[in-house]
Coordinates of C-alpha atoms in Angstrom, one line a residue:
M1 CA 128.6 58.8 112.5
T2 CA 128.7 62.0 114.5
R3 CA 126.7 65.1 114.5
S4 CA 128.6 68.3 113.9
T5 CA 128.1 71.9 114.7
H6 CA 128.5 75.2 112.9
L7 CA 129.4 78.7 114.0
F8 CA 125.6 79.5 114.1
A9 CA 124.2 76.0 114.2
T10 CA 124.2 73.8 117.3
P11 CA 121.9 70.9 116.7
S12 CA 120.9 68.9 119.7
A13 CA 122.0 65.4 120.3
T14 CA 118.5 64.1 119.6
P15 CA 116.2 65.9 117.2
S16 CA 113.2 67.4 118.9
P17 CA 109.7 67.0 117.7
A18 CA 109.8 70.6 116.5
T19 CA 112.4 69.7 113.9
G20 CA 110.1 67.4 112.0
L21 CA 112.6 64.5 112.0
D22 CA 110.4 62.3 114.2
A23 CA 107.7 61.7 111.6
V24 CA 108.3 59.9 108.2
P25 CA 108.2 62.6 105.5
D26 CA 106.3 62.3 102.2
A27 CA 109.4 63.2 100.3
L28 CA 113.2 63.2 100.8
L29 CA 114.8 65.9 98.6
L30 CA 118.6 65.5 98.2
D31 CA 121.2 67.9 96.9
F32 CA 123.5 66.3 94.3
G33 CA 127.1 67.3 95.1
G34 CA 128.0 66.9 98.8
V35 CA 125.0 64.6 99.5
V36 CA 124.6 61.9 96.8
F37 CA 128.1 62.4 95.4
Q38 CA 131.4 63.1 97.0
T39 CA 133.3 65.4 94.5
R40 CA 137.0 66.0 94.1
K41 CA 138.4 68.7 91.9
R42 CA 140.9 67.5 89.2
P43 CA 143.7 70.0 89.0
E44 CA 144.7 68.7 85.6
A45 CA 141.2 69.1 84.2
W46 CA 141.6 72.7 83.1
A47 CA 144.3 71.7 80.7
E48 CA 142.1 69.1 79.2
V49 CA 139.2 71.5 78.9
A50 CA 141.4 74.1 77.3
V51 CA 142.5 71.5 74.6
H52 CA 138.8 70.6 74.0
V53 CA 137.8 74.3 73.7
S54 CA 140.8 74.9 71.4
E55 CA 139.6 72.1 69.1
V56 CA 136.0 73.4 69.1
L57 CA 137.3 76.8 68.0
A58 CA 139.6 75.3 65.4
R59 CA 136.7 73.6 63.7
A60 CA 135.3 77.1 63.1
G61 CA 138.7 78.5 61.8
H62 CA 139.8 80.2 65.1
R63 CA 143.3 79.2 66.0
I64 CA 143.8 79.8 69.8
G65 CA 146.2 77.4 71.6
A66 CA 145.3 75.5 74.7
Q67 CA 148.0 77.2 76.7
E68 CA 146.5 80.6 75.8
L69 CA 143.0 79.4 76.7
E70 CA 143.7 77.7 80.0
P71 CA 144.2 81.0 82.0
V72 CA 141.2 82.5 80.3
L73 CA 139.0 79.6 81.3
R74 CA 140.4 79.5 84.9
G75 CA 139.7 83.2 85.2
G76 CA 136.1 82.6 84.0
N77 CA 135.7 79.9 86.6
K78 CA 136.9 82.2 89.4
A79 CA 134.6 84.9 88.3
L80 CA 131.7 82.4 88.1
K81 CA 132.5 81.2 91.6
D82 CA 132.3 84.8 92.9
W83 CA 129.0 85.3 91.1
K84 CA 127.6 82.1 92.7
N85 CA 128.6 83.3 96.2
A86 CA 127.0 86.7 95.6
S87 CA 123.9 85.0 94.3
S88 CA 123.5 82.9 97.4
R89 CA 123.0 86.2 99.3
R90 CA 119.9 87.1 97.2
L91 CA 116.4 86.3 98.1
E92 CA 115.3 84.8 94.8
P93 CA 118.4 84.4 92.6
R94 CA 118.0 83.4 89.0
E95 CA 120.3 80.9 87.2
L96 CA 122.5 81.9 84.3
T97 CA 121.9 80.4 80.9
H98 CA 124.6 78.3 79.3
R99 CA 125.0 81.1 76.7
E100 CA 125.5 83.7 79.5
I101 CA 128.1 81.6 81.2
W102 CA 130.2 81.1 78.0
R103 CA 129.7 84.6 76.7
D104 CA 130.2 86.6 79.9
F105 CA 132.5 84.4 82.0
Y106 CA 134.5 81.9 80.1
G107 CA 134.6 83.6 76.7
S108 CA 134.5 87.3 77.5
P109 CA 138.2 88.1 76.9
L110 CA 138.2 86.3 73.5
P111 CA 137.7 87.9 70.1
A112 CA 134.0 88.4 69.4
A113 CA 133.8 85.8 66.6
A114 CA 135.5 83.1 68.7
R115 CA 133.3 83.9 71.6
E116 CA 130.3 83.5 69.4
V117 CA 131.4 80.0 68.5
L118 CA 131.5 79.1 72.2
V119 CA 128.2 80.6 72.9
G120 CA 126.6 78.6 70.1
S121 CA 127.9 75.4 71.7
A122 CA 127.4 76.5 75.2
G123 CA 125.2 73.6 76.4
A124 CA 127.5 70.9 75.1
L125 CA 130.6 72.8 76.4
Q126 CA 129.1 73.2 79.9
A127 CA 128.1 69.5 80.1
Y128 CA 131.7 68.5 79.1
L129 CA 133.2 70.9 81.6
T130 CA 131.0 69.7 84.5
A131 CA 131.8 66.1 83.8
T132 CA 135.6 66.8 83.4
V133 CA 136.6 69.2 86.2
A134 CA 135.7 66.9 89.1
E135 CA 135.5 63.2 90.0
H136 CA 132.2 61.9 91.4
V137 CA 131.9 59.1 93.9
V138 CA 128.7 57.9 95.6
R139 CA 128.8 58.9 99.2
P140 CA 128.7 56.3 102.1
G141 CA 125.1 55.5 103.1
V142 CA 123.4 56.9 100.0
R143 CA 122.4 53.5 98.5
E144 CA 121.2 52.4 101.9
L145 CA 119.2 55.6 102.3
L146 CA 117.6 55.3 98.9
A147 CA 116.6 51.6 99.6
L148 CA 115.2 52.6 103.0
A149 CA 113.2 55.4 101.5
A150 CA 111.7 53.0 99.0
E151 CA 110.9 50.5 101.8
R152 CA 109.1 53.2 103.8
G153 CA 107.2 54.7 100.9
V154 CA 109.2 58.0 100.9
R155 CA 109.4 59.6 97.5
L156 CA 112.8 60.8 96.3
G157 CA 113.9 63.9 94.5
I158 CA 117.1 65.8 93.5
V159 CA 117.3 69.5 94.1
S160 CA 120.6 70.9 92.8
N161 CA 122.3 74.1 91.7
A162 CA 123.8 72.9 88.4
H163 CA 125.2 74.6 85.4
A164 CA 124.7 71.4 83.5
G165 CA 121.8 69.3 84.7
R166 CA 122.3 67.0 81.8
A167 CA 125.7 66.0 83.1
H168 CA 124.2 65.3 86.5
R169 CA 121.5 63.1 85.0
E170 CA 124.1 61.2 83.1
L171 CA 126.2 60.6 86.3
L172 CA 123.1 59.3 88.2
A173 CA 122.4 56.9 85.4
A174 CA 126.0 55.8 85.1
H175 CA 125.9 54.9 88.8
C176 CA 122.5 53.2 88.5
L177 CA 120.8 55.7 90.8
D178 CA 118.5 57.5 88.4
D179 CA 115.6 55.1 88.7
A180 CA 115.4 55.8 92.5
F181 CA 114.4 59.5 92.0
G182 CA 110.9 60.6 91.0
V183 CA 112.1 64.0 90.0
Q184 CA 115.3 65.9 89.4
V185 CA 115.3 69.6 89.7
Y186 CA 118.4 71.4 88.3
S187 CA 118.9 75.2 88.4
D188 CA 120.0 75.5 84.8
E189 CA 116.8 73.7 83.7
V190 CA 114.3 75.7 85.8
G191 CA 116.0 79.1 85.6
I192 CA 116.3 79.7 89.4
R193 CA 118.9 78.7 91.9
K194 CA 119.1 78.0 95.6
P195 CA 118.6 79.7 98.0
H196 CA 115.5 80.5 95.9
P197 CA 112.8 78.4 97.7
G198 CA 111.1 77.7 94.4
M199 CA 113.7 75.0 93.7
I200 CA 112.3 73.0 96.6
E201 CA 108.7 73.9 96.0
L202 CA 109.0 72.6 92.5
A203 CA 110.4 69.3 93.6
A204 CA 107.8 68.8 96.3
A205 CA 104.9 69.7 94.0
A206 CA 106.3 67.3 91.3
L207 CA 106.2 64.6 93.9
G208 CA 102.6 65.4 94.9
T209 CA 103.4 66.9 98.3
T210 CA 104.5 70.1 99.9
P211 CA 107.8 71.4 101.4
A212 CA 106.3 71.2 104.9
R213 CA 105.9 67.4 104.5
S214 CA 109.4 67.0 103.0
W215 CA 112.9 66.8 104.3
Y216 CA 115.6 68.6 102.5
V217 CA 119.2 67.4 102.6
G218 CA 122.1 69.6 101.5
D219 CA 125.7 70.4 102.3
T220 CA 125.9 74.3 102.6
F221 CA 124.4 76.8 105.0
D222 CA 124.2 79.8 102.6
R223 CA 122.4 77.9 99.8
D224 CA 120.8 74.7 101.2
V225 CA 119.8 75.6 104.8
V226 CA 118.6 79.0 103.8
A227 CA 116.6 77.6 100.8
G228 CA 115.0 75.0 103.1
R229 CA 114.0 77.5 105.7
R230 CA 112.5 79.9 103.1
A231 CA 110.6 77.0 101.5
G232 CA 109.2 75.9 104.9
V233 CA 110.4 72.3 104.7
G234 CA 109.6 69.9 107.5
A235 CA 113.3 69.4 108.3
V236 CA 116.7 70.6 107.0
V237 CA 119.6 68.2 107.3
L238 CA 123.3 68.8 106.3
T239 CA 125.8 66.2 105.3
R240 CA 129.3 67.5 105.6
H241 CA 131.3 68.3 102.5
H242 CA 133.9 70.8 101.3
H243 CA 132.1 74.0 101.9
T244 CA 129.8 73.1 104.9
D245 CA 132.0 75.0 107.4
S246 CA 133.2 77.8 105.2
P247 CA 130.2 79.8 103.9
P248 CA 131.1 82.9 102.0
F249 CA 129.3 85.0 104.7
P250 CA 127.8 84.4 108.1
V251 CA 124.4 82.6 108.1
T252 CA 122.0 82.7 111.0
E253 CA 119.7 79.9 109.8
T254 CA 120.4 76.5 111.4
A255 CA 120.0 72.9 110.3
D256 CA 118.0 70.4 112.3
A257 CA 120.8 68.0 112.1
V258 CA 124.3 67.8 110.7
F259 CA 126.1 64.5 109.8
D260 CA 129.5 63.7 108.6
T261 CA 128.0 61.4 105.9
P262 CA 124.5 60.4 104.7
E263 CA 124.9 57.3 106.9
G264 CA 123.6 59.3 109.8
L265 CA 120.4 60.2 108.0
V266 CA 119.7 56.5 107.4
E267 CA 119.5 56.0 111.2
V268 CA 117.1 59.0 111.6
L269 CA 114.8 57.9 108.8
A270 CA 114.7 54.4 110.1
A271 CA 113.7 55.7 113.6
A272 CA 111.1 58.1 112.3
G273 CA 107.5 57.1 113.1
R274 CA 104.3 57.5 111.1
E275 CA 102.4 60.6 111.8
P276 CA 98.9 59.8 113.1
A277 CA 96.0 60.7 110.9
P278 CA 94.1 63.9 111.8
A279 CA 91.1 63.2 114.0
D280 CA 87.6 63.7 112.5
P281 CA 85.9 66.9 113.7
T282 CA 83.6 66.4 116.6
P283 CA 80.0 66.4 115.5
G284 CA 78.7 69.9 115.8
E285 CA 82.1 71.5 115.7
V286 CA 82.3 72.7 112.2
P287 CA 84.9 75.3 111.5
V288 CA 83.5 78.6 110.2
A289 CA 85.5 80.7 107.7
A290 CA 85.6 84.4 108.1
E291 CA 83.5 86.3 105.5
A292 CA 84.8 89.2 103.5
G293 CA 83.6 92.5 105.0
A294 CA 82.9 90.9 108.3
A295 CA 86.1 92.0 110.1
V296 CA 85.5 92.8 113.7
G297 CA 87.6 94.8 116.1
R298 CA 90.8 96.7 115.4
P299 CA 92.1 96.4 111.8
S300 CA 95.2 94.3 111.2
A301 CA 96.4 96.9 108.8
L302 CA 95.3 100.1 107.0
L303 CA 96.1 100.3 103.3
L304 CA 95.7 103.7 101.6
D305 CA 95.7 104.7 98.0
H306 CA 97.7 107.8 97.3
G307 CA 96.0 109.8 94.5
G308 CA 92.4 110.6 95.4
V309 CA 92.8 109.4 99.0
I310 CA 96.0 110.7 100.6
A311 CA 96.0 113.7 98.2
V312 CA 93.8 115.2 95.6
S313 CA 95.5 116.9 92.6
V314 CA 94.8 119.5 90.0
P315 CA 96.8 120.1 86.8
D316 CA 99.8 122.4 87.3
V317 CA 100.5 124.2 84.1
G318 CA 103.5 126.0 85.5
A319 CA 105.1 122.8 86.6
R320 CA 104.6 121.2 83.2
L321 CA 106.1 124.2 81.5
A322 CA 109.1 124.1 83.8
F323 CA 109.6 120.4 83.2
A324 CA 109.4 121.0 79.4
A325 CA 112.1 123.7 79.7
H326 CA 114.2 121.3 81.8
L327 CA 113.9 118.6 79.2
A328 CA 114.8 120.9 76.4
R329 CA 117.9 122.1 78.3
R330 CA 119.0 118.5 79.1
L331 CA 118.6 117.5 75.5
G332 CA 120.5 120.5 74.2
R333 CA 123.4 119.7 76.4
A334 CA 123.6 116.3 74.7
G335 CA 123.3 117.9 71.2
Y336 CA 119.6 117.3 70.6
Y337 CA 118.2 120.8 70.1
V338 CA 114.4 121.4 70.5
T339 CA 112.6 124.4 71.8
F340 CA 110.9 124.2 75.2
E341 CA 107.5 124.4 73.4
E342 CA 108.5 121.4 71.3
A343 CA 109.7 119.5 74.4
G344 CA 106.4 120.3 76.0
E345 CA 104.5 118.7 73.2
V346 CA 106.7 115.7 73.3
V347 CA 105.8 115.2 77.0
A348 CA 102.1 115.9 76.3
A349 CA 102.0 113.4 73.6
A350 CA 103.7 110.8 75.8
R351 CA 101.2 111.5 78.5
R352 CA 98.3 110.9 76.0
R353 CA 99.9 107.7 74.8
H354 CA 100.3 106.6 78.5
K355 CA 96.6 107.1 79.1
E356 CA 95.9 105.0 76.1
W357 CA 98.3 102.4 77.3
K358 CA 96.6 102.2 80.7
A359 CA 93.1 102.1 79.1
A360 CA 94.2 99.2 76.9
R361 CA 95.6 97.2 79.8
E362 CA 92.4 97.7 81.8
A363 CA 90.3 96.8 78.8
D364 CA 92.2 93.5 78.6
V365 CA 91.2 92.7 82.2
S366 CA 88.2 90.6 81.4
A367 CA 88.5 88.5 84.6
L368 CA 87.4 91.3 86.9
A369 CA 83.9 89.9 87.2
D370 CA 85.3 86.5 88.1
P371 CA 86.8 86.5 91.7
G372 CA 88.3 83.1 91.0
A373 CA 90.6 84.5 88.3
P374 CA 92.4 87.6 89.7
P375 CA 93.9 89.7 87.0
V376 CA 97.6 90.1 86.3
V377 CA 98.1 93.8 85.2
P378 CA 101.6 95.0 84.3
E379 CA 102.9 98.5 85.0
I380 CA 105.0 100.4 82.5
D381 CA 108.6 101.0 83.4
A382 CA 110.5 104.2 83.1
T383 CA 112.6 103.0 80.2
T384 CA 109.6 101.9 78.2
F385 CA 107.8 105.1 78.9
W386 CA 110.6 107.3 77.5
T387 CA 111.8 105.1 74.7
G388 CA 108.4 103.8 73.7
L389 CA 106.0 106.6 74.4
A390 CA 108.1 109.8 74.4
A391 CA 110.6 108.9 71.7
P392 CA 108.3 109.0 68.7
G393 CA 107.5 112.7 69.4
L394 CA 111.1 113.6 69.9
L395 CA 112.5 111.7 66.9
A396 CA 110.0 113.5 64.7
L397 CA 111.8 116.8 65.6
L398 CA 115.3 115.5 64.9
P399 CA 117.2 114.6 61.8
P400 CA 117.4 110.8 61.1
E401 CA 121.1 110.6 61.9
Q402 CA 120.3 111.6 65.5
H403 CA 117.5 109.1 66.1
A404 CA 119.7 106.3 67.5
G405 CA 121.6 108.6 69.8
A406 CA 118.5 110.4 71.1
T407 CA 116.8 107.1 71.8
T408 CA 119.8 105.9 73.7
W409 CA 119.8 109.2 75.7
L410 CA 116.2 108.7 76.7
R411 CA 117.0 105.2 77.7
V412 CA 119.9 106.1 80.0
E413 CA 118.2 109.2 81.4
A414 CA 114.7 107.6 81.8
H415 CA 114.7 107.1 85.6
A416 CA 115.9 110.7 86.3
L417 CA 113.4 112.1 83.8
M418 CA 110.5 110.1 85.3
V419 CA 110.9 111.8 88.7
G420 CA 110.6 115.3 87.1
F421 CA 107.7 114.1 84.9
A422 CA 105.8 112.7 87.9
R423 CA 106.2 115.8 89.9
S424 CA 105.1 118.0 87.0
K425 CA 101.9 116.2 86.3
S426 CA 99.8 118.0 88.9
L427 CA 99.7 119.9 92.2
P428 CA 98.8 117.6 95.1
T429 CA 97.0 118.7 98.2
V430 CA 96.8 116.5 101.3
R431 CA 93.2 115.6 102.1
P432 CA 91.7 117.0 105.3
G433 CA 91.6 114.4 108.1
L434 CA 94.5 112.4 106.8
R435 CA 96.9 113.2 109.6
E436 CA 94.2 112.5 112.2
V437 CA 93.7 109.1 110.7
L438 CA 97.4 108.3 110.5
E439 CA 98.0 109.4 114.1
A440 CA 95.1 107.5 115.4
A441 CA 96.3 104.3 113.6
R442 CA 99.8 104.9 115.1
A443 CA 98.4 105.3 118.6
L444 CA 96.5 102.0 118.3
G445 CA 99.4 100.1 116.8
V446 CA 97.6 99.6 113.4
P447 CA 100.3 99.6 110.7
V448 CA 99.8 101.7 107.6
A449 CA 100.8 101.1 104.0
V450 CA 100.5 103.3 100.9
V451 CA 99.4 101.2 97.9
S452 CA 99.4 103.3 94.8
N453 CA 99.5 103.1 91.0
T454 CA 102.1 105.7 89.9
V455 CA 104.7 106.3 87.3
N456 CA 107.2 107.1 90.0
G457 CA 107.2 105.9 93.6
R458 CA 110.1 108.2 94.4
A459 CA 108.0 111.2 93.6
V460 CA 105.2 110.0 95.9
R461 CA 107.7 109.4 98.7
E462 CA 109.0 113.0 98.2
E463 CA 105.5 114.4 98.5
L464 CA 104.8 112.4 101.7
D465 CA 108.1 113.7 103.1
E466 CA 107.4 117.3 102.2
A467 CA 104.0 116.9 104.0
G468 CA 105.7 115.5 107.1
L469 CA 103.8 112.2 106.9
T470 CA 106.6 109.7 106.1
H471 CA 107.1 108.7 109.8
L472 CA 103.5 107.6 110.0
V473 CA 103.7 105.2 107.0
G474 CA 105.2 101.7 107.5
V475 CA 105.2 100.2 104.0
H476 CA 105.2 101.7 100.5
V477 CA 104.0 99.7 97.5
Y478 CA 104.2 101.6 94.2
S479 CA 103.3 100.1 90.8
D480 CA 106.3 101.3 89.0
E481 CA 108.6 99.6 91.5
L482 CA 106.6 96.4 91.8
G483 CA 106.0 96.1 88.0
R484 CA 102.2 95.5 88.5
R485 CA 99.3 97.9 88.9
K486 CA 95.9 97.7 90.5
P487 CA 93.5 96.0 89.9
D488 CA 96.2 93.4 90.2
P489 CA 95.9 91.9 93.7
L490 CA 99.7 91.6 94.0
M491 CA 99.7 95.3 95.0
P492 CA 97.7 95.1 98.2
G493 CA 99.0 91.5 98.7
T494 CA 102.5 92.7 98.8
A495 CA 101.7 95.4 101.4
L496 CA 99.9 92.8 103.6
H497 CA 102.9 90.4 103.4
A498 CA 105.3 93.2 104.3
L499 CA 103.2 94.1 107.3
G500 CA 102.5 90.5 108.4
A501 CA 98.9 91.4 108.5
D502 CA 95.8 89.2 108.3
P503 CA 94.0 90.1 105.1
A504 CA 90.6 89.3 106.5
R505 CA 91.0 91.9 109.2
A506 CA 92.7 94.5 107.0
W507 CA 91.1 97.7 105.6
F508 CA 91.7 99.1 102.2
V509 CA 90.8 102.7 101.4
G510 CA 90.7 103.8 97.7
D511 CA 88.7 106.0 95.4
K512 CA 88.2 103.8 92.3
P513 CA 85.8 100.8 92.1
R514 CA 87.5 99.1 89.1
R515 CA 91.0 99.4 90.5
D516 CA 90.9 99.7 94.2
V517 CA 87.9 97.5 95.1
A518 CA 88.8 94.9 92.6
A519 CA 92.4 94.6 93.8
A520 CA 91.4 94.6 97.5
R521 CA 88.7 91.9 97.0
A522 CA 91.0 89.7 95.0
A523 CA 93.7 90.0 97.7
G524 CA 91.3 88.9 100.4
V525 CA 91.1 92.2 102.2
G526 CA 88.2 92.1 104.7
T527 CA 86.9 95.6 104.5
V528 CA 87.0 98.0 101.5
V529 CA 86.2 101.7 101.7
L530 CA 85.9 104.3 98.9
V531 CA 86.3 108.0 99.5
R532 CA 84.3 110.5 97.5
G533 CA 86.0 113.4 95.8
G534 CA 88.8 111.5 94.2
S535 CA 89.2 110.3 90.7
S536 CA 85.8 108.6 90.5
S537 CA 82.5 110.5 90.4
D538 CA 79.8 109.9 92.9
A539 CA 77.8 108.2 90.1
E540 CA 80.7 105.8 89.3
I541 CA 80.9 104.8 93.0
D542 CA 77.1 104.5 93.6
Q543 CA 76.4 102.6 90.4
A544 CA 79.3 100.2 90.5
P545 CA 78.4 96.6 89.8
A546 CA 77.8 94.4 92.8
H547 CA 81.3 92.7 92.8
L548 CA 82.9 96.2 92.8
R549 CA 80.9 97.8 95.6
P550 CA 82.8 98.8 98.7
D551 CA 81.7 98.0 102.3
H552 CA 81.7 101.7 103.1
V553 CA 81.6 105.0 101.3
I554 CA 82.8 108.1 103.0
A555 CA 83.0 111.8 102.1
H556 CA 85.7 112.8 104.5
L557 CA 88.8 110.8 105.6
G558 CA 88.3 111.7 109.2
E559 CA 85.3 109.4 109.2
L560 CA 87.7 106.5 109.2
V561 CA 88.6 107.2 112.8
G562 CA 85.2 106.3 114.0
L563 CA 84.6 103.7 111.4
A564 CA 87.7 101.6 111.8
L565 CA 89.9 102.9 114.6
D566 CA 87.6 103.3 117.6
H567 CA 87.3 99.6 118.2
P568 CA 89.0 98.2 121.4

């Protein structure tokens, strides 16, 4: 057995302690094809599949010959391969459903009725195809590896991208290997696919451990090595197979070891030692956790709300009228005629419905008083806003025969309309002291993020750009882009993750106790500040319940310099 190298991977002759291959893992997670099984494509298989599909269609009264179907199915397979290669570039790719595969790939050129027959039998067809197109042979060293893992108390799992997990399960059973595995995780069954780290995380959790205490074994760099690194596994190992040395694009992540067959891994697992148990703390040396609000020294990050903090706004009647006129003109060009006054009322009604929508979502957040149950608060998207909140007012002005077309127009124009709507809502003015704060943060190397509930993050970016502030902001987190809104802690949490900042030493500056303080606390932010003069009255700030009180209340943004940014 020999170690191999890759264009970007040069494993050392002996794994170093840093690789994690020296200690026996809790779990050994194996890919299916290329690790447990050697696969070989059967060139004649597509003719067989075409005959089978022809028979399935014939049972429903659709006469399409196998010779006509074979190139259609081969074309679908080529397109599906391209999709898989593109998906392995994504951070968190989802898996296609069986129905999507047979509707959009294999069956898309066929008549609609015939295609629907295939979609209705998609699961069974996919299982048949998977079992037919390739031969599967257990790879050398696999049975020895499984036996050694059992002997050493290492739990076993399968983690595989598969369009038919049921076929993979049947193959394991047919080769008397299924009882060795405590869990089998297939992409078509869990809805995500490698390199999504969730595949490995699910398997490790199901086996009662963590990725960090597991080894992951695959055969590709772009899917397996990347997935392993993203999941933070203890070690990533490759066993050579068809695609090991031909990834669809360059990959910088490396494996800890590469073997020609799983036999090499048997030797490594046999040589691995038991990790010593952690020593008990020395009496008197009890770790002390940092307390919220007790951050000392320079902040790890400064998170700023937009409305009420970066800028204060007043209604802009002129801008609203201009947007109404713009909407009426755009509608008229598409054949939907309304006056600009009517368009203005459509927008005003949508604005009222949106306020009710937000109030209803916040009324549903009953967990705010319970820090152990942070809320999940969705944000409305542009399409829903225009087709759900604005459409009723518009359709009331149009004849019934135009309703479907007008709704479709709103759907396809929603994102462009939302920018104009957001810019027309009010006239923003940058708060005094903001530039001083941003420049002080930049001088000290404290990264800044804008964390804002908004119907349109693009509009906020434009406002920052026009104020000449964009270069002073490192990260932008807007609710319409994230799909969640404060008090959801994902908002500040996303900013902290993007900045690589320690939450306990971060500062969050907002103007609303029930949104900003709640979100920051739930995200573990160490220090929370509220600014007077924003959306909340002084009474709302001063009389907030205990769990929503900030660490500091300021009247002027410039106070932040002395409060947070004068520390060495």
